[in-house]
mmCIF file of C-alpha atoms in Angstrom:
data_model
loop_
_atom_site.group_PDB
_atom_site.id
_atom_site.type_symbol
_atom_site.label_atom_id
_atom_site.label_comp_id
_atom_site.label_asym_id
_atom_site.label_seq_id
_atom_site.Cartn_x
_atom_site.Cartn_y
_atom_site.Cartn_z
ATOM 1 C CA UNK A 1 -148.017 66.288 -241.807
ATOM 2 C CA UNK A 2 -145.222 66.963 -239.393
ATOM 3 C CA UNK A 3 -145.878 71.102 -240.273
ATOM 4 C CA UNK A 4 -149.358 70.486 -239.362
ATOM 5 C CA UNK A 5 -148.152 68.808 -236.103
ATOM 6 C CA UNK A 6 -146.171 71.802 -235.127
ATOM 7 C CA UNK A 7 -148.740 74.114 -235.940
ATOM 8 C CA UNK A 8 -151.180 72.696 -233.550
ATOM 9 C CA UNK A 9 -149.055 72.156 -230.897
ATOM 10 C CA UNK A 10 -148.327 76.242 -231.233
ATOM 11 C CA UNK A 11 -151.965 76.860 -230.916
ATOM 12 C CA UNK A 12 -152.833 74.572 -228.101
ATOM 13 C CA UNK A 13 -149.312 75.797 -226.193
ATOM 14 C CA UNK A 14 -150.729 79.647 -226.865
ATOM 15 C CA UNK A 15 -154.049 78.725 -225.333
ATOM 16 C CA UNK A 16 -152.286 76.690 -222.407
ATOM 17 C CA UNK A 17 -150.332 80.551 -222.032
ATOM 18 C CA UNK A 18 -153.293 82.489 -221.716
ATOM 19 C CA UNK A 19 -155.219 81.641 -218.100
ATOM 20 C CA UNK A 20 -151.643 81.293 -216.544
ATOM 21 C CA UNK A 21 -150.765 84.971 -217.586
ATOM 22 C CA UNK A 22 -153.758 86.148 -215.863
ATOM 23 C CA UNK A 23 -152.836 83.814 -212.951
ATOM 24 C CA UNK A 24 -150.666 87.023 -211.461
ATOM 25 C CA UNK A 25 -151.858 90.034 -209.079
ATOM 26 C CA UNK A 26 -155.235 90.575 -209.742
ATOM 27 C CA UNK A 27 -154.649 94.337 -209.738
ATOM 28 C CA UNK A 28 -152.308 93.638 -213.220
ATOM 29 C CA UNK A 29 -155.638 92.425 -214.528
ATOM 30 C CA UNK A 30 -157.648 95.116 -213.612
ATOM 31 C CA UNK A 31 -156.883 97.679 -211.182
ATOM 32 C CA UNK A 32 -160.280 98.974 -210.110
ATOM 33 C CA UNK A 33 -160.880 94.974 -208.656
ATOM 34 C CA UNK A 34 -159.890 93.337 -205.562
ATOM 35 C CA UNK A 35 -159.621 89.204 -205.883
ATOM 36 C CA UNK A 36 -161.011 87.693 -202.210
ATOM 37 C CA UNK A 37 -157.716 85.196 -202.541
ATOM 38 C CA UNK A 38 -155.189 87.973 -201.422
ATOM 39 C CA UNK A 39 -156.639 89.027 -198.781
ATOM 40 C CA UNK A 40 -154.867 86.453 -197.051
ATOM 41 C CA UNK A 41 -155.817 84.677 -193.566
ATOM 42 C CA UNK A 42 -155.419 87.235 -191.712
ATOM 43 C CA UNK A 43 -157.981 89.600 -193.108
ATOM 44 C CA UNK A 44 -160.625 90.610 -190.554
ATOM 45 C CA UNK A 45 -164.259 90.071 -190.754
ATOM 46 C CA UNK A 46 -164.838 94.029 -191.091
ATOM 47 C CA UNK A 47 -162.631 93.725 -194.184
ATOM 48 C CA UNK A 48 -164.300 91.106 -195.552
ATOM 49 C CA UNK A 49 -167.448 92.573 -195.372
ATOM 50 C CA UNK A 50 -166.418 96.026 -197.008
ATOM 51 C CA UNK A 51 -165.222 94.596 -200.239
ATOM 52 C CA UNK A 52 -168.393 92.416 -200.498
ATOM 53 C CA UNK A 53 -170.738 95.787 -199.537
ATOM 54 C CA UNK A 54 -168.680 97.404 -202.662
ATOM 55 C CA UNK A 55 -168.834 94.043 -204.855
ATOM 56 C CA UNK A 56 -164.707 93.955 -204.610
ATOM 57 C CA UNK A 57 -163.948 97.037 -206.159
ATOM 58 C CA UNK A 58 -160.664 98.923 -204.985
ATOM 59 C CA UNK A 59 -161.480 101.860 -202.452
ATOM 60 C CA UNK A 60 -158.538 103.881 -202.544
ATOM 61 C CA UNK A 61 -157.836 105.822 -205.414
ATOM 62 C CA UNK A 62 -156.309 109.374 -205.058
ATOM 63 C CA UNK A 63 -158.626 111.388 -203.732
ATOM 64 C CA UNK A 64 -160.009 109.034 -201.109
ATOM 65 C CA UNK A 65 -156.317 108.047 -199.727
ATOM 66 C CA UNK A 66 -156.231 111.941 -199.095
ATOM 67 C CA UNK A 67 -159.600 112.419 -197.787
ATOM 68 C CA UNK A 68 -158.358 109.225 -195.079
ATOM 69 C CA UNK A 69 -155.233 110.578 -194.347
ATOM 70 C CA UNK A 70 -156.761 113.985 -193.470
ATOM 71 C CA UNK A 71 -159.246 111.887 -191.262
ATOM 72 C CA UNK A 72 -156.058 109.743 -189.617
ATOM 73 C CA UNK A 73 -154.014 113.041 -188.859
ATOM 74 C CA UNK A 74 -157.096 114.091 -186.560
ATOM 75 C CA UNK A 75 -156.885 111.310 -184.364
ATOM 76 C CA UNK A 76 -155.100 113.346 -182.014
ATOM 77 C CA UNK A 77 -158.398 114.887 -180.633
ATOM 78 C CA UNK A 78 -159.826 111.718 -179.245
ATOM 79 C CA UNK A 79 -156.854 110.895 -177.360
ATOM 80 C CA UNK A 80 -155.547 108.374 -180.197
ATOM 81 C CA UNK A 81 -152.316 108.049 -181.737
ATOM 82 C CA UNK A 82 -152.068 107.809 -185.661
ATOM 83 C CA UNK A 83 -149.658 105.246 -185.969
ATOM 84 C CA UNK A 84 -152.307 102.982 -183.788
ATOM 85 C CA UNK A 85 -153.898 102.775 -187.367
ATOM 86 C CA UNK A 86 -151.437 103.629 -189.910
ATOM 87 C CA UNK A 87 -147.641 103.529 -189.725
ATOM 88 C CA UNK A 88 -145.637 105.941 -191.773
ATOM 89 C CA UNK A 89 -146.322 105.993 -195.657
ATOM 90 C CA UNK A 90 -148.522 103.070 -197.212
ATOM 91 C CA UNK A 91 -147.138 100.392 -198.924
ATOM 92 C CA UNK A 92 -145.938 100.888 -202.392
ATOM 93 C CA UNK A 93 -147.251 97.806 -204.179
ATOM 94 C CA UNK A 94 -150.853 98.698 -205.255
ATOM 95 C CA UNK A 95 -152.441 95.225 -203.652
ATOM 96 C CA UNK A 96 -150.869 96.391 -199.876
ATOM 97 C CA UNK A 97 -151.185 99.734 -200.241
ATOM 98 C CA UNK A 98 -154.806 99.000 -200.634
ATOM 99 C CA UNK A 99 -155.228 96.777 -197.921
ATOM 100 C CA UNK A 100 -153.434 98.722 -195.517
ATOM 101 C CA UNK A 101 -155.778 101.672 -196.040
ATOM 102 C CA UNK A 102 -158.440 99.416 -195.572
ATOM 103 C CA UNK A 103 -157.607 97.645 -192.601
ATOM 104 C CA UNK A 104 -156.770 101.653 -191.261
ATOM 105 C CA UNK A 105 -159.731 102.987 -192.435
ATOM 106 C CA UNK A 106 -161.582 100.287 -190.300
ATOM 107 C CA UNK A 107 -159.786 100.221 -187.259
ATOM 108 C CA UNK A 108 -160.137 104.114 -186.633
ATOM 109 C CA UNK A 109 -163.858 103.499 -187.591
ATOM 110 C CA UNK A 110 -163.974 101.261 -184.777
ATOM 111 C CA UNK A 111 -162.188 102.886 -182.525
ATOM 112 C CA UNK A 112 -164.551 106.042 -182.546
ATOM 113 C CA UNK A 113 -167.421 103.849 -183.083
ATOM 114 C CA UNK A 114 -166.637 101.421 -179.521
ATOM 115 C CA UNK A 115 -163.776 102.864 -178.104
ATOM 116 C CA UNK A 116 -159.993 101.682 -178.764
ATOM 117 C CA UNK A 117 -159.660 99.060 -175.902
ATOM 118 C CA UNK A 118 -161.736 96.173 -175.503
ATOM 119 C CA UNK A 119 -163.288 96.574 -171.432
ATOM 120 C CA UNK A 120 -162.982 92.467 -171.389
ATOM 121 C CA UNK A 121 -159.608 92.445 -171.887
ATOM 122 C CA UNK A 122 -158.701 95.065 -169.183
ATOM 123 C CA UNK A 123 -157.838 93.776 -165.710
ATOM 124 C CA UNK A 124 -160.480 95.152 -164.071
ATOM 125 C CA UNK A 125 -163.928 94.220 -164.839
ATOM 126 C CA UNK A 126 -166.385 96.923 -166.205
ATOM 127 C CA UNK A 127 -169.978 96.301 -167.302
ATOM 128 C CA UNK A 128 -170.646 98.709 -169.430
ATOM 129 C CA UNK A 129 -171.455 97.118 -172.889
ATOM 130 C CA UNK A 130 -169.109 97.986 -176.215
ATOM 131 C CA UNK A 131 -171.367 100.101 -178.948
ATOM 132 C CA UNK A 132 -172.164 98.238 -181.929
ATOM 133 C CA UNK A 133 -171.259 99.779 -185.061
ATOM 134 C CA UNK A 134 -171.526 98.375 -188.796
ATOM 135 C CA UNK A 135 -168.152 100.129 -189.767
ATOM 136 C CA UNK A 136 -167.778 97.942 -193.086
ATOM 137 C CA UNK A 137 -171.325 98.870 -193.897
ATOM 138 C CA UNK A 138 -170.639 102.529 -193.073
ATOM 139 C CA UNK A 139 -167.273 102.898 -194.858
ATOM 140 C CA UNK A 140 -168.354 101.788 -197.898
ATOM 141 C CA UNK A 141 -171.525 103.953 -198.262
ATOM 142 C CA UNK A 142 -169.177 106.832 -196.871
ATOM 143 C CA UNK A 143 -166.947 105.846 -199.935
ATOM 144 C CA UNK A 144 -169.692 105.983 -202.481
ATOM 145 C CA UNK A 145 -171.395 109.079 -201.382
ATOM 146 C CA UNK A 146 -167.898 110.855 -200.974
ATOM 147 C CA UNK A 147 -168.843 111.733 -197.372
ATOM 148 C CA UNK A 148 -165.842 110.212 -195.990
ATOM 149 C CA UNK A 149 -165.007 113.254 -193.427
ATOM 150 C CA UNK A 150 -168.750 113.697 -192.287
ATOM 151 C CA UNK A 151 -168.782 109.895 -191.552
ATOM 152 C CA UNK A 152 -166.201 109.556 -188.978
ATOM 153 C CA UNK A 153 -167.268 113.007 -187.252
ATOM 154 C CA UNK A 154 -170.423 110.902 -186.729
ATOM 155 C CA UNK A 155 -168.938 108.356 -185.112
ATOM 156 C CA UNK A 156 -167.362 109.330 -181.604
ATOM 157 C CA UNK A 157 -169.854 110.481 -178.564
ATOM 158 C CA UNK A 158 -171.965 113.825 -179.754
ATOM 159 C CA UNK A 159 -172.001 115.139 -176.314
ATOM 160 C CA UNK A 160 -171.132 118.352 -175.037
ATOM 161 C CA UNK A 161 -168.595 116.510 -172.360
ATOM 162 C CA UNK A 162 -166.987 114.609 -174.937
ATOM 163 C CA UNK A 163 -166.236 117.589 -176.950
ATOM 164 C CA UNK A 164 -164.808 119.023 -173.746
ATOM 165 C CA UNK A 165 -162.645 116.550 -173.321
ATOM 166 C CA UNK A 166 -161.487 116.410 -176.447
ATOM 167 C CA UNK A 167 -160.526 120.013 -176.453
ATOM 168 C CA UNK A 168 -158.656 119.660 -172.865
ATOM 169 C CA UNK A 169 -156.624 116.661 -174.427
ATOM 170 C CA UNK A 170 -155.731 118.880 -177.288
ATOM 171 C CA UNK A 171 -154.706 122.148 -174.947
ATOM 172 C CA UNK A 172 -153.037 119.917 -172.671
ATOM 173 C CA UNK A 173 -150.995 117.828 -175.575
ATOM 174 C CA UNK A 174 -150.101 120.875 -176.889
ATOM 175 C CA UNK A 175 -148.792 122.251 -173.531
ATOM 176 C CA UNK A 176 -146.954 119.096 -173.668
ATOM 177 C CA UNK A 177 -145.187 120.129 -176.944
ATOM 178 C CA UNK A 178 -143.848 123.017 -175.770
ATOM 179 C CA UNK A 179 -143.074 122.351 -171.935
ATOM 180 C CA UNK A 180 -142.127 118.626 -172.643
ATOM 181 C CA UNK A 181 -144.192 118.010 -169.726
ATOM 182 C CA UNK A 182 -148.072 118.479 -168.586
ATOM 183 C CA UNK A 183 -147.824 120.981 -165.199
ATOM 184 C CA UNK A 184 -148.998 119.773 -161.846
ATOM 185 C CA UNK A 185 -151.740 121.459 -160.694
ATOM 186 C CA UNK A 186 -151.817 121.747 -156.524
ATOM 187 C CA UNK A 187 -153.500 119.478 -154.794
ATOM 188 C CA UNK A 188 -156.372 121.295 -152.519
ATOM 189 C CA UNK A 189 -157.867 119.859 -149.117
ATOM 190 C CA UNK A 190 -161.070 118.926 -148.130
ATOM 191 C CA UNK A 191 -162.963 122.341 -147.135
ATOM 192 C CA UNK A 192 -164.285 121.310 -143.439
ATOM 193 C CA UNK A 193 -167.491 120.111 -142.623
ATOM 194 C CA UNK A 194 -170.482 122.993 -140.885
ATOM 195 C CA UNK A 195 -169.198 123.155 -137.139
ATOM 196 C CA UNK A 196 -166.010 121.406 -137.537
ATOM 197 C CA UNK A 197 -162.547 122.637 -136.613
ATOM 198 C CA UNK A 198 -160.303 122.803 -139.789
ATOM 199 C CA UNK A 199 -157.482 119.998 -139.530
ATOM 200 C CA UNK A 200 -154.340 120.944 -137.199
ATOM 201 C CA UNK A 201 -151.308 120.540 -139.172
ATOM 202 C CA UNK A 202 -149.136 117.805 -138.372
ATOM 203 C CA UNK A 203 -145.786 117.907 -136.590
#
């Protein structure tokens, strides 16, 4: 009787073993998943809505943390520093690392998408409305087609005066590099107006 005791109580302790084993990271129980619970308070909307648009499947395996770090180290030409997005290496731990890249991968989304600085919160007022962008949406079909690159190329202004500006930045950051500062350029005076006499200097 008292062997039979002992054997049940074995069984029902096993069974009591196995949901609290599986109570750890949910990457330990399968990698390729994302649980909603550690994404913690602080996750963004945009975040959110990506891992629901990919039914909570992990982003980031090797080839698409490349692909985004390529995408981050461009940054540059629309007048945005990297580290705005992404500081130094990710995380280690597979549940950050992934999150991180996400929460990256979003923000420079958005900030080519509507710009990098929210005109509300600037001390002067501006009127000019913030572009609305579905970058959870976006990313995740990017993602699934592999089309990561062609993506965020789409996303900034495809004007010929953006791309200008774009390039200046670049020459001039570049001139920064070297000189350690951007040159003056000379400040020119108004040409005179039809009939007038030119300006006498002053004394």
């Amino acid at each position: 009787m008292r062997v039979h005791i002992g054997i049940g109580k074995a069984v029902a302790l096993a069974l009591f073993a196995l949901p609290l084993t599986s109570c750890g990271n949910p990457f330990d129980r399968d990698p390729k998943q994302v649980d909603a619970g550690s994404l913690g308070k602080d996750a963004s909307a945009d975040v959110r809505a990506f891992y629901e648009a990919r039914q909570w499947q992990a982003a980031w395996d090797g080839k698409a943390e490349k692909q985004l770090q390529q995408v981050l180290d461009g940054a540059a030409s629309h007048g945005l520093k990297r580290e705005l997005f992404l500081k130094g290496a990710p995380p280690e731990d597979k549940q950050s690392r992934e999150l991180a890249l996400t929460k990256a991968a979003l923000a420079y989304a958005s900030a080519l998408a509507r710009g990098y600085s929210d005109p509300k919160a600037l001390p002067r007022p501006y009127t000019v409305s913030r572009p609305k962008a579905d970058v959870a949406g976006g990313l995740a079909k990017a993602l699934q087609e592999d089309k990561l690159a062609e993506w965020y190329a789409s996303l900034p202004p495809q004007t010929d005066e953006y791309r200008a500006l774009s390039q200046a930045f670049l020459r001039y950051a570049r001139l920064n590099d070297v000189k350690g500062s951007v040159p003056e350029g000379r400040r020119s005076s108004p040409a005179p107006a039809t009939g007038a006499s030119p300006p006498s200097p002053r004394r």
